[in-house]
């Protein structure tokens, strides 16, 4: 049975930055609902059209759409060694739904990690974030700039600012996180199922490398206990 890991945390905590590394280092597939929704939006699919107004406003896309998307993604990718979820689940209903989606595949969540970052740092990170339009590689104007201004080091694509990184939308995303997503942490903390090795708080207010190493340490600890 594969390993299923959830990376949670507020907007800008570093879920995208770290989940790419976890997937690569642990051989897991990465399921980032934000990236999947942005791809659907760019491709103009019905899902993208339904999600657009919510994303622009910093609100959550309805749970049934999200669970349908993740169900398809779990089928589409082989994910035979498991998956790391980035930005999902974001509501208690999504967490319960994910439990059912994994159960019908004979799997369950092993580990939940919450990357914690203070609000001032979040604002700094999101205002400086740039994303490659072609390959989605992440940059930060101060903390991880590209070699050539405005161009992706990996593929030469153009670097863009995400539309929902405007200050007003960031404030709304933060409020939505504390109203709708914080309760998911309590949900997993109360979860008495045997597979879940627990909920670990990761100090995200550290360098990208140090955060990566804290996550790696935790995962190897969980693996050793399995
Ligand atoms: P989503 O794309 O998931 O956005 P988010 O949760 O707000 O998180 P971000 O992607 O903004 O931040 P991140 O934690 O990935 O940080 P990153 O690594 O980029 O969702 C967007 C929208 O889609 C939602 O608002 C909603 O509408 C919808 N949606 C998505 N999933 C949904 C769901 N399950 N249900 C309903 N709706 C859903 O890092 C940020 C920046 O900081 C980067 O520039 C990076 O280079 C830099 N950085 C990272 N780590 C460090 C560090 N340690 N030190 C310095 N800089 C760092
Ligand atoms: Mg992200």
Short mmCIF file of C-alpha atoms and ligand atoms in Angstrom, two decimals:
data_model
loop_
_atom_site.label_atom_id
_atom_site.label_comp_id
_atom_site.label_asym_id
_atom_site.label_seq_id
_atom_site.Cartn_x
_atom_site.Cartn_y
_atom_site.Cartn_z
CA UNK A 1 0.00 0.00 0.00
CA UNK A 2 1.27 3.48 -0.88
CA UNK A 3 1.98 6.34 1.45
CA UNK A 4 -0.45 9.25 1.58
CA UNK A 5 0.77 12.51 3.04
CA UNK A 6 -1.05 15.83 3.42
CA UNK A 7 0.82 19.15 3.41
CA UNK A 8 -1.34 21.87 4.90
CA UNK A 9 -0.68 25.48 5.76
CA UNK A 10 -1.91 29.00 5.05
CA UNK A 11 -1.49 30.72 1.67
CA UNK A 12 2.20 31.27 0.99
CA UNK A 13 3.36 28.83 3.67
CA UNK A 14 5.45 26.95 1.12
CA UNK A 15 3.15 24.00 0.30
CA UNK A 16 3.98 24.17 -3.41
CA UNK A 17 7.70 24.67 -2.81
CA UNK A 18 7.91 21.74 -0.41
CA UNK A 19 5.44 19.32 -2.02
CA UNK A 20 7.46 19.30 -5.25
CA UNK A 21 10.50 18.19 -3.20
CA UNK A 22 8.57 15.60 -1.17
CA UNK A 23 7.16 14.07 -4.36
CA UNK A 24 10.58 13.95 -5.99
CA UNK A 25 12.50 12.67 -2.95
CA UNK A 26 9.94 10.15 -1.74
CA UNK A 27 8.79 8.94 -5.18
CA UNK A 28 5.18 10.00 -4.56
CA UNK A 29 2.81 11.62 -7.01
CA UNK A 30 1.88 15.21 -6.20
CA UNK A 31 -1.72 16.34 -6.16
CA UNK A 32 -1.96 20.12 -5.90
CA UNK A 33 -5.58 21.18 -6.23
CA UNK A 34 -4.59 24.84 -6.77
CA UNK A 35 -2.32 23.90 -9.70
CA UNK A 36 -4.98 21.56 -11.14
CA UNK A 37 -7.61 24.31 -10.95
CA UNK A 38 -5.30 26.88 -12.58
CA UNK A 39 -4.57 24.38 -15.39
CA UNK A 40 -8.33 23.80 -15.86
CA UNK A 41 -8.87 27.55 -15.93
CA UNK A 42 -6.13 28.07 -18.55
CA UNK A 43 -7.54 25.23 -20.66
CA UNK A 44 -11.06 26.69 -20.38
CA UNK A 45 -12.60 23.37 -19.27
CA UNK A 46 -16.06 23.35 -17.62
CA UNK A 47 -14.37 22.87 -14.23
CA UNK A 48 -12.11 25.86 -14.89
CA UNK A 49 -15.13 27.99 -15.81
CA UNK A 50 -16.98 26.94 -12.65
CA UNK A 51 -13.94 27.59 -10.44
CA UNK A 52 -12.86 30.96 -11.86
CA UNK A 53 -15.04 33.35 -9.86
CA UNK A 54 -14.26 31.59 -6.55
CA UNK A 55 -10.51 31.66 -7.17
CA UNK A 56 -10.49 35.32 -8.22
CA UNK A 57 -12.29 36.22 -4.99
CA UNK A 58 -10.04 34.04 -2.80
CA UNK A 59 -13.02 31.84 -1.86
CA UNK A 60 -13.06 28.05 -1.83
CA UNK A 61 -14.32 26.12 -4.84
CA UNK A 62 -17.31 23.90 -3.76
CA UNK A 63 -16.44 20.59 -2.09
CA UNK A 64 -18.22 18.33 -4.59
CA UNK A 65 -16.17 19.78 -7.48
CA UNK A 66 -12.94 19.34 -5.51
CA UNK A 67 -13.69 15.76 -4.50
CA UNK A 68 -14.58 14.88 -8.11
CA UNK A 69 -11.30 16.40 -9.28
CA UNK A 70 -9.20 14.48 -6.73
CA UNK A 71 -11.06 11.23 -7.47
CA UNK A 72 -10.19 11.60 -11.16
CA UNK A 73 -6.62 12.52 -10.37
CA UNK A 74 -6.14 9.46 -8.15
CA UNK A 75 -7.35 7.33 -11.07
CA UNK A 76 -5.43 9.18 -13.73
CA UNK A 77 -2.05 8.96 -12.07
CA UNK A 78 -0.88 5.55 -11.08
CA UNK A 79 0.23 6.86 -7.68
CA UNK A 80 1.18 3.29 -6.83
CA UNK A 81 3.66 4.42 -4.18
CA UNK A 82 1.23 6.99 -2.80
CA UNK A 83 0.69 10.72 -3.06
CA UNK A 84 1.42 14.04 -1.42
CA UNK A 85 -1.57 16.39 -1.29
CA UNK A 86 -0.88 20.13 -1.53
CA UNK A 87 -3.76 22.45 -0.65
CA UNK A 88 -6.27 19.64 -0.18
CA UNK A 89 -8.32 18.91 1.91
CA UNK A 90 -9.36 22.44 2.88
CA UNK A 91 -12.66 21.75 4.63
CA UNK A 92 -13.79 19.04 7.03
CA UNK A 93 -16.17 17.78 4.31
CA UNK A 94 -13.19 17.42 1.93
CA UNK A 95 -11.22 15.57 4.62
CA UNK A 96 -14.10 13.15 5.18
CA UNK A 97 -14.51 12.74 1.40
CA UNK A 98 -10.80 12.07 0.95
CA UNK A 99 -11.03 9.35 3.60
CA UNK A 100 -13.75 7.66 1.52
CA UNK A 101 -11.82 8.06 -1.77
CA UNK A 102 -8.76 6.39 -0.25
CA UNK A 103 -10.76 3.72 1.53
CA UNK A 104 -12.27 2.50 -1.75
CA UNK A 105 -8.69 2.12 -3.00
CA UNK A 106 -7.66 0.21 0.11
CA UNK A 107 -5.55 3.13 1.33
CA UNK A 108 -5.56 5.78 4.09
CA UNK A 109 -3.76 8.95 5.17
CA UNK A 110 -0.46 8.25 6.97
CA UNK A 111 0.73 11.71 7.90
CA UNK A 112 -0.56 15.28 8.08
CA UNK A 113 1.98 18.10 8.19
CA UNK A 114 1.04 21.71 8.80
CA UNK A 115 3.55 24.34 7.70
CA UNK A 116 3.18 27.32 10.05
CA UNK A 117 4.27 30.82 9.03
CA UNK A 118 3.43 34.20 10.68
CA UNK A 119 1.13 36.54 8.77
CA UNK A 120 3.71 39.25 8.07
CA UNK A 121 5.98 36.70 6.41
CA UNK A 122 3.06 35.37 4.34
CA UNK A 123 2.40 38.81 2.90
CA UNK A 124 6.11 39.21 2.05
CA UNK A 125 6.20 35.83 0.34
CA UNK A 126 3.06 36.27 -1.71
CA UNK A 127 3.86 39.80 -2.86
CA UNK A 128 7.28 38.63 -4.14
CA UNK A 129 6.13 35.32 -5.63
CA UNK A 130 6.54 34.77 -9.35
CA UNK A 131 5.46 31.62 -11.19
CA UNK A 132 6.64 30.31 -14.55
CA UNK A 133 3.79 30.45 -17.01
CA UNK A 134 5.02 27.32 -18.80
CA UNK A 135 6.32 24.88 -16.18
CA UNK A 136 4.92 26.41 -12.94
CA UNK A 137 8.32 26.55 -11.23
CA UNK A 138 8.17 28.91 -8.23
CA UNK A 139 10.42 31.91 -7.60
CA UNK A 140 10.59 34.75 -5.14
CA UNK A 141 11.97 38.16 -6.09
CA UNK A 142 14.06 38.33 -2.88
CA UNK A 143 14.29 34.77 -1.47
CA UNK A 144 14.80 32.80 -4.71
CA UNK A 145 15.09 35.03 -7.76
CA UNK A 146 15.62 33.70 -11.30
CA UNK A 147 19.06 34.15 -12.89
CA UNK A 148 17.55 36.32 -15.62
CA UNK A 149 14.83 38.78 -14.60
CA UNK A 150 11.35 37.66 -15.66
CA UNK A 151 12.54 34.33 -17.17
CA UNK A 152 12.36 30.78 -15.80
CA UNK A 153 15.76 29.18 -15.17
CA UNK A 154 14.37 25.74 -16.00
CA UNK A 155 12.50 26.33 -19.27
CA UNK A 156 12.93 29.99 -20.26
CA UNK A 157 9.18 30.63 -19.80
CA UNK A 158 7.81 34.00 -18.74
CA UNK A 159 7.40 34.64 -15.00
CA UNK A 160 4.01 35.96 -13.89
CA UNK A 161 2.36 37.13 -10.70
CA UNK A 162 -0.71 35.12 -9.66
CA UNK A 163 -3.91 37.21 -9.93
CA UNK A 164 -4.98 36.12 -6.42
CA UNK A 165 -1.75 37.51 -4.90
CA UNK A 166 -3.20 41.04 -4.80
CA UNK A 167 -3.28 42.28 -1.17
CA UNK A 168 -7.08 42.35 -0.82
CA UNK A 169 -7.48 38.78 -2.13
CA UNK A 170 -4.61 37.59 0.09
CA UNK A 171 -6.49 38.97 3.12
CA UNK A 172 -9.61 37.04 2.10
CA UNK A 173 -7.62 33.83 1.50
CA UNK A 174 -6.13 34.14 5.00
CA UNK A 175 -9.59 34.61 6.54
CA UNK A 176 -10.95 31.61 4.61
CA UNK A 177 -8.00 29.54 5.85
CA UNK A 178 -8.75 30.25 9.50
CA UNK A 179 -12.51 29.81 9.11
CA UNK A 180 -12.64 26.72 6.91
CA UNK A 181 -9.25 25.00 6.92
CA UNK A 182 -8.02 25.32 10.53
CA UNK A 183 -10.88 23.00 11.63
CA UNK A 184 -9.36 20.32 9.35
CA UNK A 185 -6.31 20.27 11.66
CA UNK A 186 -8.57 19.54 14.66
CA UNK A 187 -10.37 16.91 12.60
CA UNK A 188 -7.13 15.01 11.97
CA UNK A 189 -5.90 15.56 15.54
CA UNK A 190 -9.06 13.84 16.79
CA UNK A 191 -8.81 11.07 14.16
CA UNK A 192 -8.20 7.83 16.04
CA UNK A 193 -7.70 5.67 12.91
CA UNK A 194 -4.70 3.41 13.18
CA UNK A 195 -3.04 4.44 9.93
CA UNK A 196 -2.62 8.12 10.82
CA UNK A 197 0.75 8.65 12.45
CA UNK A 198 -0.37 12.05 13.69
CA UNK A 199 -0.40 15.71 12.85
CA UNK A 200 2.97 17.44 12.86
CA UNK A 201 3.46 21.19 13.02
CA UNK A 202 6.42 22.29 10.92
CA UNK A 203 8.07 25.65 11.54
CA UNK A 204 7.85 27.21 8.07
CA UNK A 205 9.48 30.49 9.06
CA UNK A 206 12.89 29.20 8.14
CA UNK A 207 14.91 28.76 4.96
CA UNK A 208 13.46 26.57 2.19
CA UNK A 209 16.26 24.02 2.84
CA UNK A 210 15.65 23.88 6.61
CA UNK A 211 11.90 23.47 6.17
CA UNK A 212 12.57 20.69 3.62
CA UNK A 213 14.85 18.94 6.05
CA UNK A 214 12.30 19.15 8.92
CA UNK A 215 9.70 17.56 6.61
CA UNK A 216 12.15 14.87 5.48
CA UNK A 217 13.04 14.03 9.10
CA UNK A 218 9.41 13.64 10.03
CA UNK A 219 8.67 11.44 7.01
CA UNK A 220 11.60 9.13 7.67
CA UNK A 221 10.51 8.85 11.30
CA UNK A 222 6.98 7.87 10.20
CA UNK A 223 8.39 5.41 7.65
CA UNK A 224 10.56 3.78 10.33
CA UNK A 225 7.48 3.33 12.56
CA UNK A 226 5.37 1.70 9.85
P1 LIG B 1 -3.67 27.30 -3.85
O1 LIG B 1 -3.00 27.38 -5.15
O2 LIG B 1 -3.61 26.02 -3.09
O3 LIG B 1 -3.16 28.53 -2.97
P2 LIG B 1 -2.88 28.70 -1.40
O4 LIG B 1 -3.29 27.61 -0.49
O5 LIG B 1 -3.41 30.03 -1.07
O6 LIG B 1 -1.36 28.58 -1.29
P3 LIG B 1 -0.28 29.21 -2.23
O7 LIG B 1 -0.15 28.37 -3.45
O8 LIG B 1 -0.53 30.67 -2.39
O9 LIG B 1 1.01 29.08 -1.29
P4 LIG B 1 1.98 27.87 -1.04
O10 LIG B 1 1.78 27.41 0.37
O11 LIG B 1 1.91 26.85 -2.11
O12 LIG B 1 3.38 28.64 -1.08
P5 LIG B 1 4.54 28.64 -2.19
O13 LIG B 1 5.30 27.37 -2.09
O14 LIG B 1 4.00 29.06 -3.51
O15 LIG B 1 -5.19 27.67 -4.05
C1 LIG B 1 -5.58 28.79 -4.82
C2 LIG B 1 -7.10 28.88 -4.89
O16 LIG B 1 -7.63 27.70 -5.54
C3 LIG B 1 -7.83 28.92 -3.54
O17 LIG B 1 -7.89 30.24 -3.04
C4 LIG B 1 -9.19 28.36 -3.92
O18 LIG B 1 -9.97 29.32 -4.58
C5 LIG B 1 -8.83 27.28 -4.91
N1 LIG B 1 -8.58 25.96 -4.28
C6 LIG B 1 -7.40 25.25 -4.30
N2 LIG B 1 -7.53 24.11 -3.63
C7 LIG B 1 -8.80 24.06 -3.18
C8 LIG B 1 -9.54 23.13 -2.39
N3 LIG B 1 -8.99 22.00 -1.92
N4 LIG B 1 -10.84 23.42 -2.10
C9 LIG B 1 -11.42 24.54 -2.57
N5 LIG B 1 -10.79 25.49 -3.30
C10 LIG B 1 -9.48 25.24 -3.61
O19 LIG B 1 5.48 29.81 -1.60
C11 LIG B 1 5.07 31.18 -1.67
C12 LIG B 1 6.27 32.06 -2.04
O20 LIG B 1 7.21 32.05 -0.97
C13 LIG B 1 7.04 31.61 -3.29
O21 LIG B 1 7.50 32.74 -3.96
C14 LIG B 1 8.22 30.79 -2.72
O22 LIG B 1 9.36 30.87 -3.58
C15 LIG B 1 8.47 31.52 -1.40
N6 LIG B 1 8.91 30.62 -0.32
C16 LIG B 1 8.45 29.37 -0.04
N7 LIG B 1 9.05 28.86 1.05
C17 LIG B 1 9.92 29.85 1.49
C18 LIG B 1 10.82 29.94 2.59
N8 LIG B 1 10.99 28.93 3.48
N9 LIG B 1 11.54 31.08 2.73
C19 LIG B 1 11.39 32.10 1.85
N10 LIG B 1 10.56 32.08 0.77
C20 LIG B 1 9.81 30.95 0.61
MG1 LIG B 2 0.75 26.57 -3.85
#
